[in-house]
Amino acid sequence: MKIWAEHPARGEVEAVVRGCFSLLWAGRSPEAEQLIDHHPVRHVLKSLWAGSVEAGADENEASGSPAADEWEKDLSWLGELGLADFHWGHTGSNLYVEITYRAQVIEVALGFRVRPTDAGWVLT
């Protein structure tokens, strides 16, 4: 997990989030889990699936999307996700990032918090 000695700058935090999601999009979940103080990543992936592929399939049943129970077996759908805007709270410790599916912002956004620990500052 990434640990900072001092409260990190916004750009540093956003770089870790981007790195984490780059690993997820590449199907490297175990490595992504190592960057952020959050385990397991499975429920995050399930939320992303529900807000993207599954939601799109509901709108268009003929889309050819994999069945809902297939989301873990074939992670190719992750390649159609992206990060949109980062939004920071007034304290500088809370943020959320909008997610895109096929270049459209979806209703799922992921929240993070920079928090102090005995070892230093971490992203959760």
XYZ file of N, CA and C in Angstrom:
372
model
N 0.849 -1.162 0.000
C 0.000 0.000 0.000
C 0.900 1.231 0.000
N 0.463 2.236 -0.696
C 1.208 3.489 -0.767
C 1.061 4.217 0.572
N 2.209 4.603 1.166
C 2.211 5.329 2.432
C 3.033 6.595 2.244
N 2.448 7.725 2.626
C 3.141 9.010 2.568
C 3.534 9.436 3.978
N 4.688 10.067 4.119
C 5.141 10.572 5.415
C 4.308 11.782 5.844
N 3.877 12.578 4.879
C 3.054 13.763 5.135
C 1.780 13.662 4.314
N 0.800 14.491 4.666
C -0.449 14.495 3.889
C -0.093 14.738 2.426
N -0.486 13.816 1.537
C -0.094 13.952 0.122
C -0.869 15.052 -0.605
N -0.254 15.557 -1.646
C -0.906 16.536 -2.516
C -1.985 15.828 -3.337
N -2.935 16.596 -3.803
C -4.028 16.025 -4.606
C -3.507 15.249 -5.806
N -2.534 15.792 -6.488
C -1.979 15.128 -7.668
C -1.374 13.774 -7.345
N -0.743 13.661 -6.183
C -0.165 12.381 -5.767
C -1.257 11.337 -5.527
N -2.319 11.761 -4.867
C -3.435 10.855 -4.588
C -4.107 10.434 -5.894
N -4.363 11.382 -6.756
C -5.005 11.066 -8.033
C -4.140 10.120 -8.861
N -2.821 10.263 -8.787
C -1.922 9.361 -9.516
C -2.033 7.929 -8.991
N -2.177 7.773 -7.669
C -2.340 6.433 -7.101
C -3.673 5.836 -7.543
N -4.733 6.635 -7.527
C -6.043 6.141 -7.966
C -5.965 5.726 -9.437
N -5.355 6.553 -10.272
C -5.207 6.197 -11.693
C -4.391 4.914 -11.857
N -3.316 4.787 -11.087
C -2.496 3.579 -11.149
C -3.267 2.346 -10.741
N -4.054 2.481 -9.686
C -4.877 1.371 -9.215
C -5.847 0.923 -10.302
N -6.518 1.888 -10.921
C -7.495 1.535 -11.942
C -6.839 1.048 -13.228
N -5.660 1.515 -13.524
C -4.929 0.976 -14.684
C -4.653 -0.502 -14.471
N -4.285 -0.867 -13.253
C -4.059 -2.278 -12.939
C -5.358 -3.077 -13.022
N -6.447 -2.507 -12.509
C -7.742 -3.201 -12.597
C -8.144 -3.418 -14.048
N -8.023 -2.364 -14.867
C -8.420 -2.470 -16.270
C -7.578 -3.528 -16.969
N -6.344 -3.735 -16.513
C -5.452 -4.727 -17.114
C -5.680 -6.118 -16.517
N -6.666 -6.246 -15.619
C -6.960 -7.546 -15.021
C -5.991 -7.939 -13.918
N -5.297 -6.983 -13.357
C -4.294 -7.251 -12.319
C -4.810 -6.807 -10.946
N -5.929 -7.382 -10.543
C -6.588 -7.020 -9.285
C -5.702 -7.171 -8.055
N -4.947 -8.267 -7.906
C -4.115 -8.396 -6.702
C -3.121 -7.238 -6.545
N -2.556 -6.779 -7.647
C -1.626 -5.657 -7.584
C -2.356 -4.353 -7.262
N -3.542 -4.182 -7.822
C -4.334 -2.981 -7.545
C -4.690 -2.906 -6.065
N -5.028 -4.047 -5.475
C -5.386 -4.089 -4.059
C -4.237 -3.633 -3.167
N -3.009 -3.746 -3.645
C -1.844 -3.378 -2.846
C -1.634 -1.865 -2.746
N -2.254 -1.092 -3.614
C -2.043 0.350 -3.628
C -2.917 1.114 -2.648
N -4.080 0.572 -2.352
C -5.067 1.274 -1.534
C -5.431 0.401 -0.343
N -5.629 1.016 0.796
C -5.997 0.304 2.020
C -7.461 -0.104 1.926
N -7.720 -1.133 1.112
C -9.094 -1.584 0.884
C -9.061 -2.994 0.321
N -9.620 -3.926 1.041
C -9.660 -5.307 0.565
C -11.038 -5.861 0.823
N -11.552 -6.751 0.076
C -11.108 -7.098 -1.271
C -11.710 -6.151 -2.305
N -11.205 -6.230 -3.504
C -11.658 -5.353 -4.574
C -12.888 -5.942 -5.290
N -13.250 -7.169 -4.962
C -14.346 -7.858 -5.648
C -15.651 -7.057 -5.642
N -16.031 -6.514 -4.491
C -17.312 -5.787 -4.444
C -17.236 -4.480 -5.230
N -16.047 -3.893 -5.361
C -15.893 -2.702 -6.194
C -16.141 -3.077 -7.652
N -15.546 -4.189 -8.080
C -15.742 -4.644 -9.460
C -17.212 -4.965 -9.725
N -17.866 -5.588 -8.758
C -19.281 -5.922 -8.938
C -20.125 -4.654 -9.082
N -19.810 -3.616 -8.286
C -20.533 -2.342 -8.406
C -20.288 -1.700 -9.762
N -19.047 -1.764 -10.220
C -18.730 -1.211 -11.542
C -19.482 -1.962 -12.634
N -19.552 -3.278 -12.514
C -20.299 -4.093 -13.481
C -21.769 -3.683 -13.487
N -22.348 -3.597 -12.281
C -23.775 -3.277 -12.170
C -24.084 -1.902 -12.745
N -23.181 -0.954 -12.572
C -23.429 0.401 -13.051
C -23.059 0.635 -14.495
N -22.416 -0.344 -15.108
C -21.988 -0.156 -16.493
C -22.598 -1.211 -17.408
N -21.998 -2.358 -17.482
C -22.437 -3.401 -18.420
C -23.856 -3.859 -18.127
N -24.131 -4.175 -16.871
C -25.460 -4.665 -16.512
C -26.523 -3.599 -16.753
N -26.225 -2.348 -16.409
C -27.178 -1.257 -16.642
C -27.417 -1.076 -18.134
N -26.362 -1.181 -18.933
C -26.502 -1.065 -20.384
C -27.308 -2.204 -20.973
N -27.145 -3.404 -20.408
C -27.909 -4.561 -20.890
C -29.386 -4.406 -20.561
N -29.676 -3.797 -19.406
C -31.076 -3.555 -19.031
C -31.739 -2.613 -20.029
N -30.973 -1.625 -20.504
C -31.525 -0.661 -21.450
C -31.687 -1.264 -22.842
N -30.811 -2.203 -23.174
C -30.824 -2.784 -24.507
C -30.572 -4.276 -24.399
N -31.613 -5.043 -24.239
C -31.481 -6.490 -24.036
C -30.749 -7.184 -25.172
N -30.729 -6.612 -26.345
C -30.070 -7.237 -27.490
C -28.605 -6.817 -27.606
N -28.044 -6.266 -26.558
C -26.691 -5.724 -26.622
C -25.610 -6.781 -26.770
N -25.910 -8.025 -26.428
C -24.896 -9.061 -26.511
C -23.945 -9.039 -25.331
N -24.282 -8.328 -24.270
C -23.442 -8.270 -23.083
C -23.466 -9.614 -22.368
N -22.366 -9.956 -21.684
C -22.344 -11.210 -20.934
C -23.405 -11.210 -19.836
N -23.842 -12.386 -19.447
C -24.827 -12.511 -18.379
C -24.245 -11.985 -17.076
N -25.121 -11.549 -16.181
C -24.692 -10.942 -14.925
C -23.772 -11.853 -14.124
N -23.998 -13.165 -14.176
C -23.152 -14.074 -13.409
C -21.805 -14.338 -14.079
N -21.595 -13.777 -15.233
C -20.334 -13.964 -15.959
C -19.322 -12.860 -15.689
N -19.676 -11.838 -14.911
C -18.811 -10.672 -14.761
C -17.438 -11.013 -14.205
N -17.353 -12.037 -13.360
C -16.061 -12.408 -12.781
C -15.243 -13.294 -13.696
N -15.884 -14.028 -14.567
C -15.176 -14.972 -15.432
C -14.516 -14.288 -16.619
N -15.142 -13.260 -17.123
C -14.613 -12.537 -18.278
C -14.533 -11.061 -17.914
N -13.326 -10.597 -17.606
C -13.146 -9.212 -17.173
C -12.847 -8.264 -18.327
N -13.088 -8.697 -19.550
C -12.807 -7.835 -20.696
C -13.620 -6.545 -20.660
N -14.775 -6.557 -20.006
C -15.611 -5.360 -19.880
C -14.887 -4.220 -19.173
N -13.884 -4.546 -18.356
C -13.130 -3.498 -17.665
C -12.433 -2.561 -18.650
N -12.109 -3.073 -19.829
C -11.454 -2.258 -20.840
C -12.324 -1.132 -21.375
N -13.622 -1.201 -21.119
C -14.533 -0.156 -21.593
C -14.819 0.899 -20.521
N -14.184 0.742 -19.362
C -14.351 1.712 -18.285
C -13.210 2.714 -18.306
N -13.457 3.852 -17.722
C -12.423 4.874 -17.600
C -12.711 5.761 -16.404
N -11.741 6.584 -16.075
C -11.920 7.556 -14.998
C -12.276 8.897 -15.612
N -13.226 9.568 -15.011
C -13.615 10.912 -15.472
C -13.036 11.916 -14.483
N -13.870 12.782 -13.953
C -13.405 13.859 -13.080
C -13.220 13.398 -11.640
N -12.225 14.000 -10.996
C -11.994 13.830 -9.567
C -12.653 15.016 -8.862
N -13.327 14.739 -7.775
C -13.993 15.778 -6.993
C -13.522 15.679 -5.548
N -12.971 16.764 -5.044
C -12.409 16.797 -3.702
C -13.330 17.537 -2.740
N -13.401 17.036 -1.501
C -14.123 17.718 -0.446
C -13.310 18.894 0.070
N -13.924 19.727 0.866
C -13.272 20.950 1.344
C -12.105 20.687 2.284
N -12.025 19.508 2.914
C -10.931 19.214 3.839
C -9.659 18.776 3.122
N -9.784 18.387 1.858
C -8.626 17.894 1.114
C -8.282 16.450 1.423
N -9.148 15.780 2.170
C -8.907 14.378 2.516
C -9.913 13.422 1.891
N -11.030 13.928 1.400
C -12.070 13.090 0.802
C -12.216 13.435 -0.672
N -12.372 12.398 -1.475
C -12.589 12.620 -2.893
C -13.428 11.497 -3.461
N -14.027 11.773 -4.592
C -14.650 10.715 -5.365
C -14.296 10.933 -6.821
N -14.335 9.842 -7.551
C -14.014 9.910 -8.970
C -15.187 9.332 -9.752
N -15.552 10.054 -10.797
C -16.612 9.581 -11.686
C -16.025 8.516 -12.616
N -16.853 7.556 -12.966
C -16.439 6.451 -13.830
C -17.193 6.559 -15.153
N -16.506 6.241 -16.239
C -17.164 6.213 -17.550
C -17.242 4.783 -18.060
N -18.268 4.528 -18.824
C -18.431 3.263 -19.558
C -18.745 3.649 -20.995
N -17.890 3.206 -21.887
C -18.014 3.576 -23.299
C -18.094 5.088 -23.462
N -17.213 5.766 -22.726
C -17.019 7.224 -22.779
C -18.197 8.029 -22.216
N -19.133 7.394 -21.525
C -20.257 8.082 -20.899
C -20.153 7.919 -19.386
N -20.301 9.011 -18.643
C -20.268 8.935 -17.184
C -21.448 8.094 -16.710
N -21.167 7.142 -15.825
C -22.222 6.270 -15.300
C -22.612 6.741 -13.896
N -23.620 6.097 -13.325
C -24.135 6.512 -12.024
C -23.305 6.001 -10.857
N -22.263 5.246 -11.136
C -21.379 4.751 -10.080
C -20.171 5.668 -9.991
N -19.925 6.194 -8.807
C -18.711 6.960 -8.524
C -18.054 6.290 -7.320
N -16.743 6.319 -7.279
C -16.034 5.665 -6.187
C -15.389 6.707 -5.280
N -15.608 6.539 -3.984
C -15.089 7.482 -3.006
C -13.837 6.969 -2.328
N -12.977 7.900 -1.946
C -11.726 7.595 -1.283
C -11.506 8.603 -0.168
N -10.623 8.218 0.756
C -10.268 9.117 1.851
C -8.784 8.965 2.139
N -8.107 10.082 2.311
C -6.717 10.093 2.747
C -6.764 10.188 4.263
N -6.155 9.219 4.941
C -6.250 9.212 6.399
C -4.896 8.896 7.030
N -4.679 9.425 8.231
C -3.425 9.143 8.918
C -3.461 7.786 9.607
N -2.324 7.110 9.623
C -2.145 5.867 10.371
C -0.837 6.004 11.154
N -0.511 5.022 11.943
C 0.757 5.040 12.667
C 1.945 5.042 11.727
N 1.779 4.438 10.551
C 2.877 4.353 9.573
C 2.999 5.601 8.692
N 1.942 6.374 8.588
C 1.913 7.552 7.722
C 0.526 7.726 7.136
N 0.433 8.463 6.049
C -0.850 8.733 5.398
C -1.116 7.675 4.330
N -2.357 7.154 4.305
C -2.747 6.140 3.330
C -4.048 6.543 2.651
N -4.301 5.917 1.539
C -5.541 6.128 0.791
C -6.463 4.945 1.041
N -7.691 5.219 1.503
C -8.663 4.150 1.758
C -9.895 4.378 0.905
